[in-house]
Amino acid sequence: MRIELEGLLNTRDLGGITGHEGKMIKMGRVIRSDNLSPATENDCKKLNKYGLKKIVDFRTNDEIAASPDKTVCGAEWIHSPILKSLTTGITRKEAKKPSCLAEILLNFSLELGENGKSWLASLYIPLVSDEFCLKGYRKFLDVLKDNKEGAVLYHCSAGKDRVGIGTLIFLSALGVSRENIIKDYLLTNESYAAVINEARMLGRTQGVSEKILDTIEPLSGVDISYITAVLDVIDNTHGGMDSFLKNQLGLDESYLDELQKNYLE
């Protein structure tokens, strides 16, 4: 469920998604988000009502230095970087307010061109293969497992790539179907729909071709090909999701059971 905020575009509560044995994820326990730097005072007050206990920041040191999170009262900030350094297409050094984003999204599509989608999909592969990335996701899961009350909010820059794969891993550990995982992943495009449309209109005023304009959504939002590429690696390289969770992330049955008991009802 999307949480409407003034300065953030892509924040939502994972509560209500069906997991293991038909049980549902508890409301108000796990929140995925874009970064908190543009959050307004009203946004922080609204998030405080969730009883935030932990904020897990997936960003690099450079991203954090350029756009530090806003403080949410009572919440412990935890750094769990997924990437070692800035990576064009996934990381964003500076957080931009929604009013500034349209031009940035348009310029990004102009820079990458028509082949940008396949290039971006390739950037997802290390997220489930690289040891540094996996270490970051395991730390994130440990935070979730150990948090017994209140909410955990986790974010990267735009709340779509590193967070998208973190959500894939977490939901898989809770026994959520791939269909529902992909459905949640694609909701990001709804969150960014207004600013993507604004970028398209801006491009038309500048005479940008429709082929380039059609790349704005998949390059600035998400595309099913990105998460499919990750699932293919998990299936074909790591032996399927169960094997991936056990062997790449070190999650045994007791770990998964504790995680499920903590977040499903």
Coordinates of C-alpha atoms in Angstrom, one line a residue:
M1 CA 0.0 0.0 0.0
R2 CA 1.5 3.3 -1.0
I3 CA 2.1 5.9 1.7
E4 CA 1.4 9.3 0.4
L5 CA 4.1 11.8 1.3
E6 CA 5.0 15.3 0.2
G7 CA 8.7 14.9 -0.5
L8 CA 9.0 11.2 -1.3
L9 CA 7.5 9.4 -4.3
N10 CA 8.0 5.7 -3.8
T11 CA 7.2 4.8 -0.2
R12 CA 4.9 1.9 0.6
D13 CA 3.9 -0.5 3.3
L14 CA 4.4 -4.2 2.4
G15 CA 1.5 -5.2 4.7
G16 CA -1.3 -7.2 3.1
I17 CA 0.8 -9.3 0.7
T18 CA 0.1 -13.0 1.0
G19 CA 3.0 -15.2 2.0
H20 CA 3.6 -18.7 3.4
E21 CA 0.5 -20.9 4.0
G22 CA -1.8 -18.1 2.9
K23 CA -0.8 -15.8 5.8
M24 CA -0.5 -12.1 5.2
I25 CA 2.3 -9.7 5.9
K26 CA 1.5 -7.6 9.0
M27 CA 0.6 -4.0 8.3
G28 CA 2.9 -1.3 9.6
R29 CA 5.9 -3.5 10.0
V30 CA 8.0 -3.2 6.8
I31 CA 8.2 -0.1 4.7
R32 CA 10.1 0.2 1.4
S33 CA 11.1 3.7 0.2
D34 CA 13.1 6.1 -1.8
N35 CA 15.7 8.0 0.3
L36 CA 14.6 10.3 3.1
S37 CA 16.6 13.3 2.3
P38 CA 13.7 15.2 0.6
A39 CA 11.2 14.3 3.3
T40 CA 9.3 17.2 4.7
E41 CA 8.5 17.8 8.4
N42 CA 5.0 16.5 7.7
D43 CA 6.5 13.4 6.1
C44 CA 8.6 12.7 9.2
K45 CA 5.6 13.1 11.4
K46 CA 3.6 10.7 9.3
L47 CA 6.4 8.1 9.3
N48 CA 6.7 8.5 13.1
K49 CA 3.1 7.2 13.4
Y50 CA 4.3 3.9 12.1
G51 CA 6.5 3.5 15.2
L52 CA 9.7 3.3 13.2
K53 CA 12.4 1.4 15.0
K54 CA 15.0 0.9 12.3
I55 CA 16.0 2.7 9.0
V56 CA 18.2 0.6 6.8
D57 CA 20.1 2.7 4.2
F58 CA 21.3 0.7 1.1
R59 CA 23.2 3.7 -0.4
T60 CA 26.9 4.2 -0.9
N61 CA 29.0 6.5 1.3
D62 CA 29.1 9.1 -1.5
E63 CA 25.3 9.1 -1.9
I64 CA 24.8 9.5 1.9
A65 CA 27.4 12.3 2.1
A66 CA 25.6 14.2 -0.7
S67 CA 22.0 13.6 0.6
P68 CA 21.9 12.5 4.2
D69 CA 18.6 11.1 5.5
K70 CA 16.2 13.2 7.5
T71 CA 16.0 12.1 11.1
V72 CA 12.9 10.3 12.2
C73 CA 12.5 10.4 15.9
G74 CA 13.3 7.2 17.8
A75 CA 14.5 5.3 14.7
E76 CA 18.0 3.8 14.6
W77 CA 19.8 4.4 11.3
I78 CA 21.7 1.4 10.0
H79 CA 24.0 1.5 7.0
S80 CA 23.9 -1.6 4.9
P81 CA 25.4 -0.7 1.5
I82 CA 24.6 -2.9 -1.4
L83 CA 27.1 -1.4 -3.9
K84 CA 30.7 -0.4 -3.2
S85 CA 30.6 2.7 -5.4
L86 CA 28.4 4.9 -7.5
T87 CA 26.9 3.0 -10.5
T88 CA 25.2 5.0 -13.3
G89 CA 21.6 3.9 -13.7
I90 CA 21.2 2.6 -10.1
T91 CA 22.8 5.1 -7.7
R92 CA 22.0 8.8 -7.4
K93 CA 24.5 11.0 -5.7
E94 CA 22.0 13.8 -5.0
A95 CA 18.3 13.4 -4.0
K96 CA 16.1 15.6 -6.1
K97 CA 12.7 17.0 -5.2
P98 CA 9.8 15.8 -7.5
S99 CA 9.7 19.2 -9.2
C100 CA 13.3 18.8 -10.4
L101 CA 13.0 15.2 -11.6
A102 CA 11.4 15.5 -15.0
E103 CA 14.3 17.1 -16.7
I104 CA 16.7 14.6 -15.0
L105 CA 14.7 11.7 -16.3
L106 CA 14.5 13.0 -19.8
N107 CA 18.3 13.6 -19.9
F108 CA 18.9 10.1 -18.6
S109 CA 17.0 8.6 -21.5
L110 CA 18.7 10.9 -24.0
E111 CA 22.1 9.8 -22.6
L112 CA 21.4 6.0 -22.6
G113 CA 19.4 5.9 -25.8
E114 CA 17.3 3.0 -27.2
N115 CA 19.6 0.3 -25.8
G116 CA 19.5 1.6 -22.3
K117 CA 17.0 -1.0 -21.1
S118 CA 19.2 -4.1 -21.8
W119 CA 22.2 -2.3 -20.3
L120 CA 20.3 -1.5 -17.1
A121 CA 19.1 -5.1 -16.8
S122 CA 22.7 -6.2 -16.9
L123 CA 23.5 -4.0 -13.8
Y124 CA 21.0 -6.1 -11.8
I125 CA 22.9 -9.3 -12.1
P126 CA 25.6 -8.6 -9.5
L127 CA 23.0 -7.7 -7.0
V128 CA 22.4 -11.5 -6.5
S129 CA 25.9 -12.7 -7.4
D130 CA 28.5 -10.4 -6.0
E131 CA 29.7 -11.2 -2.4
F132 CA 29.5 -7.5 -1.3
C133 CA 25.9 -7.1 -2.5
L134 CA 24.9 -10.4 -0.8
K135 CA 26.5 -9.3 2.4
G136 CA 24.5 -6.1 2.4
Y137 CA 21.2 -8.0 1.8
R138 CA 22.0 -10.5 4.6
K139 CA 22.6 -7.7 7.1
F140 CA 19.3 -6.2 6.0
L141 CA 17.5 -9.5 6.6
D142 CA 19.2 -9.8 10.0
V143 CA 17.8 -6.4 11.0
L144 CA 14.3 -7.5 10.0
K145 CA 14.6 -10.8 11.8
D146 CA 15.7 -9.2 15.0
N147 CA 13.1 -6.4 15.0
K148 CA 10.1 -7.8 17.0
E149 CA 7.9 -4.7 17.2
G150 CA 7.4 -1.4 15.3
A151 CA 8.4 -0.9 11.7
V152 CA 11.6 -1.2 9.7
L153 CA 12.0 1.2 6.8
Y154 CA 14.6 0.4 4.1
H155 CA 15.6 2.5 1.2
C156 CA 18.2 3.2 -1.5
S157 CA 18.1 6.4 -3.7
A158 CA 14.9 6.0 -5.8
G159 CA 13.5 2.9 -4.0
K160 CA 13.4 0.8 -7.1
D161 CA 16.6 -1.1 -7.9
R162 CA 18.5 -2.1 -4.8
V163 CA 15.3 -1.9 -2.8
G164 CA 13.5 -3.8 -5.5
I165 CA 15.9 -6.8 -5.3
G166 CA 16.0 -6.5 -1.5
T167 CA 12.2 -6.8 -1.5
L168 CA 12.4 -9.8 -3.9
I169 CA 14.6 -11.5 -1.4
F170 CA 12.6 -10.6 1.7
L171 CA 9.3 -11.6 0.1
S172 CA 10.7 -14.8 -1.2
A173 CA 11.9 -15.7 2.4
L174 CA 8.3 -15.1 3.5
G175 CA 7.0 -17.5 0.9
V176 CA 5.4 -14.9 -1.4
S177 CA 4.7 -16.1 -4.9
R178 CA 6.7 -14.7 -7.8
E179 CA 3.6 -13.4 -9.3
N180 CA 2.9 -11.2 -6.3
I181 CA 6.6 -10.2 -6.0
I182 CA 6.6 -9.0 -9.6
K183 CA 3.4 -7.2 -9.0
D184 CA 4.8 -5.3 -6.1
Y185 CA 8.0 -4.6 -8.0
L186 CA 6.1 -3.0 -10.9
L187 CA 4.1 -0.7 -8.6
T188 CA 7.1 1.6 -8.7
N189 CA 6.0 2.8 -12.1
E190 CA 2.7 4.0 -10.6
S191 CA 4.6 6.0 -8.0
Y192 CA 6.7 7.7 -10.7
A193 CA 3.9 8.0 -13.3
A194 CA 3.3 11.7 -12.9
V195 CA 6.9 12.7 -13.2
I196 CA 7.5 10.3 -16.0
N197 CA 4.6 11.8 -17.9
E198 CA 6.0 15.3 -17.2
A199 CA 9.3 14.2 -18.6
R200 CA 7.6 12.9 -21.8
M201 CA 5.8 16.2 -22.3
L202 CA 9.0 18.1 -21.8
G203 CA 10.7 15.9 -24.3
R204 CA 8.0 16.6 -26.9
T205 CA 8.4 20.3 -26.5
Q206 CA 12.1 19.8 -27.3
G207 CA 11.4 17.6 -30.4
V208 CA 12.7 14.4 -28.8
S209 CA 11.8 11.2 -30.8
E210 CA 9.0 9.0 -29.5
K211 CA 11.5 6.0 -29.4
I212 CA 13.5 7.9 -26.8
L213 CA 10.4 9.0 -24.9
D214 CA 9.3 5.4 -24.7
T215 CA 12.5 4.6 -22.8
I216 CA 11.7 7.1 -19.9
E217 CA 9.5 4.7 -18.0
P218 CA 11.7 1.6 -18.1
L219 CA 14.9 3.6 -17.5
S220 CA 13.6 5.9 -14.7
G221 CA 11.1 3.4 -13.3
V222 CA 11.3 -0.4 -13.5
D223 CA 10.8 -3.0 -16.2
I224 CA 9.8 -6.6 -15.9
S225 CA 12.9 -7.6 -17.8
Y226 CA 15.1 -6.4 -14.9
I227 CA 13.6 -8.6 -12.3
T228 CA 13.3 -11.5 -14.8
A229 CA 17.0 -11.3 -15.4
V230 CA 17.6 -11.6 -11.7
L231 CA 15.2 -14.6 -11.3
D232 CA 16.9 -16.3 -14.3
V233 CA 20.3 -16.0 -12.5
I234 CA 18.8 -17.3 -9.3
D235 CA 17.2 -20.3 -11.1
N236 CA 20.0 -21.1 -13.6
T237 CA 23.1 -20.2 -11.6
H238 CA 22.1 -20.6 -8.0
G239 CA 19.7 -23.6 -8.3
G240 CA 16.4 -21.9 -7.6
M241 CA 15.2 -19.6 -4.9
D242 CA 15.3 -22.1 -2.0
S243 CA 18.9 -22.9 -2.8
F244 CA 19.8 -19.2 -3.2
L245 CA 18.4 -18.3 0.2
K246 CA 20.2 -21.2 1.8
N247 CA 23.5 -21.2 0.1
Q248 CA 24.1 -17.6 -1.0
L249 CA 22.5 -15.9 1.9
G250 CA 22.9 -18.5 4.6
L251 CA 19.3 -18.7 5.6
D252 CA 18.5 -22.1 7.2
E253 CA 15.0 -23.4 8.0
S254 CA 15.0 -22.0 11.6
Y255 CA 16.0 -18.5 10.3
L256 CA 13.2 -18.5 7.7
D257 CA 10.7 -19.8 10.3
E258 CA 11.6 -17.0 12.7
L259 CA 11.3 -14.4 9.9
Q260 CA 7.9 -15.7 8.9
K261 CA 6.6 -15.8 12.5
N262 CA 7.7 -12.2 13.0
Y263 CA 6.0 -10.8 9.9
L264 CA 3.1 -13.1 8.9
E265 CA -0.3 -13.4 10.5

